[in-house]
Amino acid sequence: MMRSGGVFLGVAAVWLIIDQLTKAYFQGAYALGEVSAASYGLFRFRLVHNTGMAWGLFGDSTFLLGVTSLLVCAAIVVAFVFYRRLTGHAATMLETCALALVFSGGMGNAIDRFSQAYVVDFIDLTFIDFPVFNIADIGVTCGFVLLIAGYLVASRSEGGLCEASCVSEGVFQGSACEGEKSESEIRTDLLSADDAECGENGRSS
């Protein structure tokens, strides 16, 4: 638990720092609404201040969304601490990193909402009509995907180990039964041999 806790804190801290540094950079280097002169393949940079959610949902609900983010982050910490009880297995490295990414993403956007009353977004996809987003959003999205994948892999591995254990136990029990059967057969053969010997002695006398 101590090791996984260190991984959780480390990943969350690194991702949160990257998120805050990139937001600070684009806040200082770009004017609101400014688009980068160059396009970088699938995306470009455009500075946006978002007071709601993606696609304009819950506009001007910054404080409420900030509180929601904090509640989600608290729930993630609780889920991480009691992960074995909730899922039946200890959090794997993949699941730990996934939870840390979701946590840091939620915290990054919550910091924006409480300190500036908006979220700083700057990554604009060029190949699809999609809301502008940031590093924190990437952490939340990728974290959820990795968490689902990690849970499925861990559950399948645990099921395989259980099946192997059952098979091994069955083989052991089968071998034990065969051993008992062999001893029984030996006793039967000995008794048959004694009966045969007694019969021969009776005929000879």
GROMACS .gro file of C-alpha atoms in nm:
model
  205
    1MET     CA    1   0.000   0.000   0.000
    2MET     CA    2   0.286   0.236   0.080
    3ARG     CA    3   0.446   0.176  -0.259
    4SER     CA    4   0.122   0.220  -0.453
    5GLY     CA    5   0.047   0.531  -0.247
    6GLY     CA    6   0.382   0.677  -0.348
    7VAL     CA    7   0.313   0.600  -0.713
    8PHE     CA    8  -0.031   0.762  -0.684
    9LEU     CA    9   0.109   1.079  -0.529
   10GLY     CA   10   0.403   1.094  -0.772
   11VAL     CA   11   0.195   1.055  -1.089
   12ALA     CA   12  -0.071   1.297  -0.962
   13ALA     CA   13   0.189   1.560  -0.868
   14VAL     CA   14   0.380   1.539  -1.198
   15TRP     CA   15   0.063   1.560  -1.409
   16LEU     CA   16  -0.073   1.848  -1.202
   17ILE     CA   17   0.252   2.043  -1.237
   18ILE     CA   18   0.257   1.991  -1.615
   19ASP     CA   19  -0.105   2.105  -1.633
   20GLN     CA   20  -0.048   2.422  -1.435
   21LEU     CA   21   0.276   2.513  -1.616
   22THR     CA   22   0.122   2.475  -1.961
   23LYS     CA   23  -0.180   2.682  -1.860
   24ALA     CA   24   0.045   2.955  -1.722
   25TYR     CA   25   0.250   2.957  -2.042
   26PHE     CA   26  -0.046   2.995  -2.278
   27GLN     CA   27  -0.205   3.256  -2.052
   28GLY     CA   28   0.108   3.467  -2.089
   29ALA     CA   29   0.199   3.390  -2.450
   30TYR     CA   30  -0.148   3.409  -2.614
   31ALA     CA   31  -0.427   3.660  -2.614
   32LEU     CA   32  -0.777   3.531  -2.546
   33GLY     CA   33  -0.904   3.363  -2.864
   34GLU     CA   34  -0.564   3.379  -3.037
   35VAL     CA   35  -0.478   3.083  -3.259
   36SER     CA   36  -0.128   2.956  -3.321
   37ALA     CA   37   0.020   3.048  -3.658
   38ALA     CA   38   0.118   2.689  -3.729
   39SER     CA   39  -0.085   2.370  -3.714
   40TYR     CA   40   0.078   2.066  -3.555
   41GLY     CA   41  -0.075   1.782  -3.750
   42LEU     CA   42  -0.392   1.688  -3.568
   43PHE     CA   43  -0.411   1.996  -3.346
   44ARG     CA   44  -0.325   2.362  -3.303
   45PHE     CA   45  -0.320   2.598  -3.007
   46ARG     CA   46  -0.601   2.839  -2.924
   47LEU     CA   47  -0.651   3.012  -2.591
   48VAL     CA   48  -1.000   2.977  -2.447
   49HIS     CA   49  -1.147   3.062  -2.106
   50ASN     CA   50  -1.413   2.807  -2.021
   51THR     CA   51  -1.664   2.894  -1.747
   52GLY     CA   52  -1.868   2.577  -1.799
   53MET     CA   53  -1.812   2.230  -1.936
   54ALA     CA   54  -1.745   2.096  -2.284
   55TRP     CA   55  -1.976   2.210  -2.566
   56GLY     CA   56  -2.090   2.504  -2.353
   57LEU     CA   57  -2.276   2.292  -2.099
   58PHE     CA   58  -2.342   2.452  -1.759
   59GLY     CA   59  -2.201   2.786  -1.871
   60ASP     CA   60  -2.117   3.031  -1.592
   61SER     CA   61  -2.143   2.752  -1.330
   62THR     CA   62  -1.775   2.768  -1.245
   63PHE     CA   63  -1.804   2.750  -0.868
   64LEU     CA   64  -2.051   2.460  -0.872
   65LEU     CA   65  -1.834   2.270  -1.118
   66GLY     CA   66  -1.531   2.338  -0.901
   67VAL     CA   67  -1.707   2.192  -0.598
   68THR     CA   68  -1.810   1.891  -0.809
   69SER     CA   69  -1.448   1.839  -0.915
   70LEU     CA   70  -1.334   1.841  -0.553
   71LEU     CA   71  -1.601   1.588  -0.457
   72VAL     CA   72  -1.494   1.361  -0.742
   73CYS     CA   73  -1.130   1.391  -0.634
   74ALA     CA   74  -1.225   1.301  -0.276
   75ALA     CA   75  -1.419   1.000  -0.404
   76ILE     CA   76  -1.116   0.887  -0.605
   77VAL     CA   77  -0.894   0.901  -0.296
   78VAL     CA   78  -1.147   0.697  -0.097
   79ALA     CA   79  -1.175   0.447  -0.383
   80PHE     CA   80  -0.797   0.414  -0.397
   81VAL     CA   81  -0.764   0.355  -0.022
   82PHE     CA   82  -1.039   0.091  -0.019
   83TYR     CA   83  -0.973  -0.045  -0.368
   84ARG     CA   84  -0.927  -0.407  -0.257
   85ARG     CA   85  -1.255  -0.403  -0.066
   86LEU     CA   86  -1.440  -0.244  -0.358
   87THR     CA   87  -1.298  -0.460  -0.639
   88GLY     CA   88  -1.175  -0.776  -0.471
   89HIS     CA   89  -0.811  -0.717  -0.564
   90ALA     CA   90  -0.537  -0.469  -0.481
   91ALA     CA   91  -0.487  -0.185  -0.727
   92THR     CA   92  -0.236  -0.277  -0.995
   93MET     CA   93   0.025  -0.031  -1.117
   94LEU     CA   94  -0.194   0.053  -1.418
   95GLU     CA   95  -0.502   0.111  -1.203
   96THR     CA   96  -0.301   0.322  -0.958
   97CYS     CA   97  -0.168   0.546  -1.237
   98ALA     CA   98  -0.515   0.573  -1.389
   99LEU     CA   99  -0.670   0.689  -1.062
  100ALA     CA  100  -0.386   0.938  -1.015
  101LEU     CA  101  -0.444   1.085  -1.363
  102VAL     CA  102  -0.816   1.134  -1.299
  103PHE     CA  103  -0.742   1.286  -0.959
  104SER     CA  104  -0.480   1.531  -1.090
  105GLY     CA  105  -0.700   1.629  -1.383
  106GLY     CA  106  -0.990   1.708  -1.153
  107MET     CA  107  -0.766   1.903  -0.918
  108GLY     CA  108  -0.606   2.099  -1.204
  109ASN     CA  109  -0.937   2.225  -1.335
  110ALA     CA  110  -1.070   2.286  -0.983
  111ILE     CA  111  -0.770   2.511  -0.910
  112ASP     CA  112  -0.854   2.713  -1.222
  113ARG     CA  113  -1.219   2.748  -1.131
  114PHE     CA  114  -1.155   2.871  -0.777
  115SER     CA  115  -0.857   3.094  -0.855
  116GLN     CA  116  -0.967   3.245  -1.188
  117ALA     CA  117  -1.340   3.164  -1.221
  118TYR     CA  118  -1.269   2.982  -1.549
  119VAL     CA  119  -1.065   2.694  -1.689
  120VAL     CA  120  -0.776   2.764  -1.926
  121ASP     CA  121  -0.806   2.553  -2.243
  122PHE     CA  122  -0.560   2.566  -2.533
  123ILE     CA  123  -0.552   2.241  -2.735
  124ASP     CA  124  -0.772   2.267  -3.044
  125LEU     CA  125  -0.819   1.961  -3.267
  126THR     CA  126  -0.812   2.038  -3.638
  127PHE     CA  127  -0.957   1.718  -3.784
  128ILE     CA  128  -1.287   1.724  -3.594
  129ASP     CA  129  -1.526   1.973  -3.438
  130PHE     CA  130  -1.433   1.921  -3.076
  131PRO     CA  131  -1.419   2.149  -2.769
  132VAL     CA  132  -1.082   2.304  -2.685
  133PHE     CA  133  -0.924   2.122  -2.391
  134ASN     CA  134  -0.613   2.106  -2.171
  135ILE     CA  135  -0.368   1.868  -2.005
  136ALA     CA  136  -0.602   1.812  -1.710
  137ASP     CA  137  -0.877   1.697  -1.945
  138ILE     CA  138  -0.637   1.452  -2.108
  139GLY     CA  139  -0.556   1.310  -1.765
  140VAL     CA  140  -0.923   1.261  -1.677
  141THR     CA  141  -1.012   1.098  -2.010
  142CYS     CA  142  -0.707   0.873  -2.038
  143GLY     CA  143  -0.731   0.790  -1.668
  144PHE     CA  144  -1.085   0.658  -1.700
  145VAL     CA  145  -0.996   0.453  -2.008
  146LEU     CA  146  -0.686   0.307  -1.840
  147LEU     CA  147  -0.883   0.234  -1.522
  148ILE     CA  148  -1.140   0.029  -1.711
  149ALA     CA  149  -0.869  -0.153  -1.906
  150GLY     CA  150  -0.665  -0.217  -1.590
  151TYR     CA  151  -0.966  -0.349  -1.403
  152LEU     CA  152  -1.058  -0.588  -1.683
  153VAL     CA  153  -0.701  -0.717  -1.712
  154ALA     CA  154  -0.665  -0.762  -1.335
  155SER     CA  155  -1.002  -0.938  -1.309
  156ARG     CA  156  -0.916  -1.174  -1.594
  157SER     CA  157  -0.576  -1.253  -1.444
  158GLU     CA  158  -0.729  -1.316  -1.105
  159GLY     CA  159  -0.988  -1.546  -1.262
  160GLY     CA  160  -0.713  -1.738  -1.440
  161LEU     CA  161  -0.517  -1.783  -1.119
  162CYS     CA  162  -0.829  -1.904  -0.939
  163GLU     CA  163  -0.902  -2.154  -1.216
  164ALA     CA  164  -0.545  -2.279  -1.212
  165SER     CA  165  -0.562  -2.320  -0.835
  166CYS     CA  166  -0.884  -2.517  -0.862
  167VAL     CA  167  -0.738  -2.740  -1.131
  168SER     CA  168  -0.424  -2.800  -0.924
  169GLU     CA  169  -0.633  -2.882  -0.619
  170GLY     CA  170  -0.844  -3.121  -0.822
  171VAL     CA  171  -0.537  -3.298  -0.957
  172PHE     CA  172  -0.394  -3.329  -0.606
  173GLN     CA  173  -0.716  -3.471  -0.471
  174GLY     CA  174  -0.741  -3.705  -0.767
  175SER     CA  175  -0.388  -3.830  -0.704
  176ALA     CA  176  -0.467  -3.884  -0.338
  177CYS     CA  177  -0.777  -4.084  -0.431
  178GLU     CA  178  -0.576  -4.291  -0.673
  179GLY     CA  179  -0.324  -4.356  -0.394
  180GLU     CA  180  -0.597  -4.472  -0.160
  181LYS     CA  181  -0.741  -4.691  -0.432
  182SER     CA  182  -0.408  -4.855  -0.491
  183GLU     CA  183  -0.367  -4.936  -0.122
  184SER     CA  184  -0.715  -5.086  -0.115
  185GLU     CA  185  -0.637  -5.297  -0.415
  186ILE     CA  186  -0.317  -5.416  -0.248
  187ARG     CA  187  -0.508  -5.525   0.061
  188THR     CA  188  -0.763  -5.707  -0.155
  189ASP     CA  189  -0.486  -5.889  -0.341
  190LEU     CA  190  -0.325  -5.996  -0.012
  191LEU     CA  191  -0.653  -6.131   0.120
  192SER     CA  192  -0.713  -6.317  -0.206
  193ALA     CA  193  -0.366  -6.465  -0.185
  194ASP     CA  194  -0.427  -6.581   0.175
  195ASP     CA  195  -0.759  -6.740   0.077
  196ALA     CA  196  -0.595  -6.920  -0.211
  197GLU     CA  197  -0.317  -7.049   0.014
  198CYS     CA  198  -0.567  -7.173   0.272
  199GLY     CA  199  -0.759  -7.352  -0.001
  200GLU     CA  200  -0.450  -7.532  -0.125
  201ASN     CA  201  -0.355  -7.637   0.230
  202GLY     CA  202  -0.704  -7.775   0.282
  203ARG     CA  203  -0.691  -7.984  -0.037
  204SER     CA  204  -0.347  -8.122   0.041
  205SER     CA  205  -0.454  -8.233   0.386
   0.00000   0.00000   0.00000
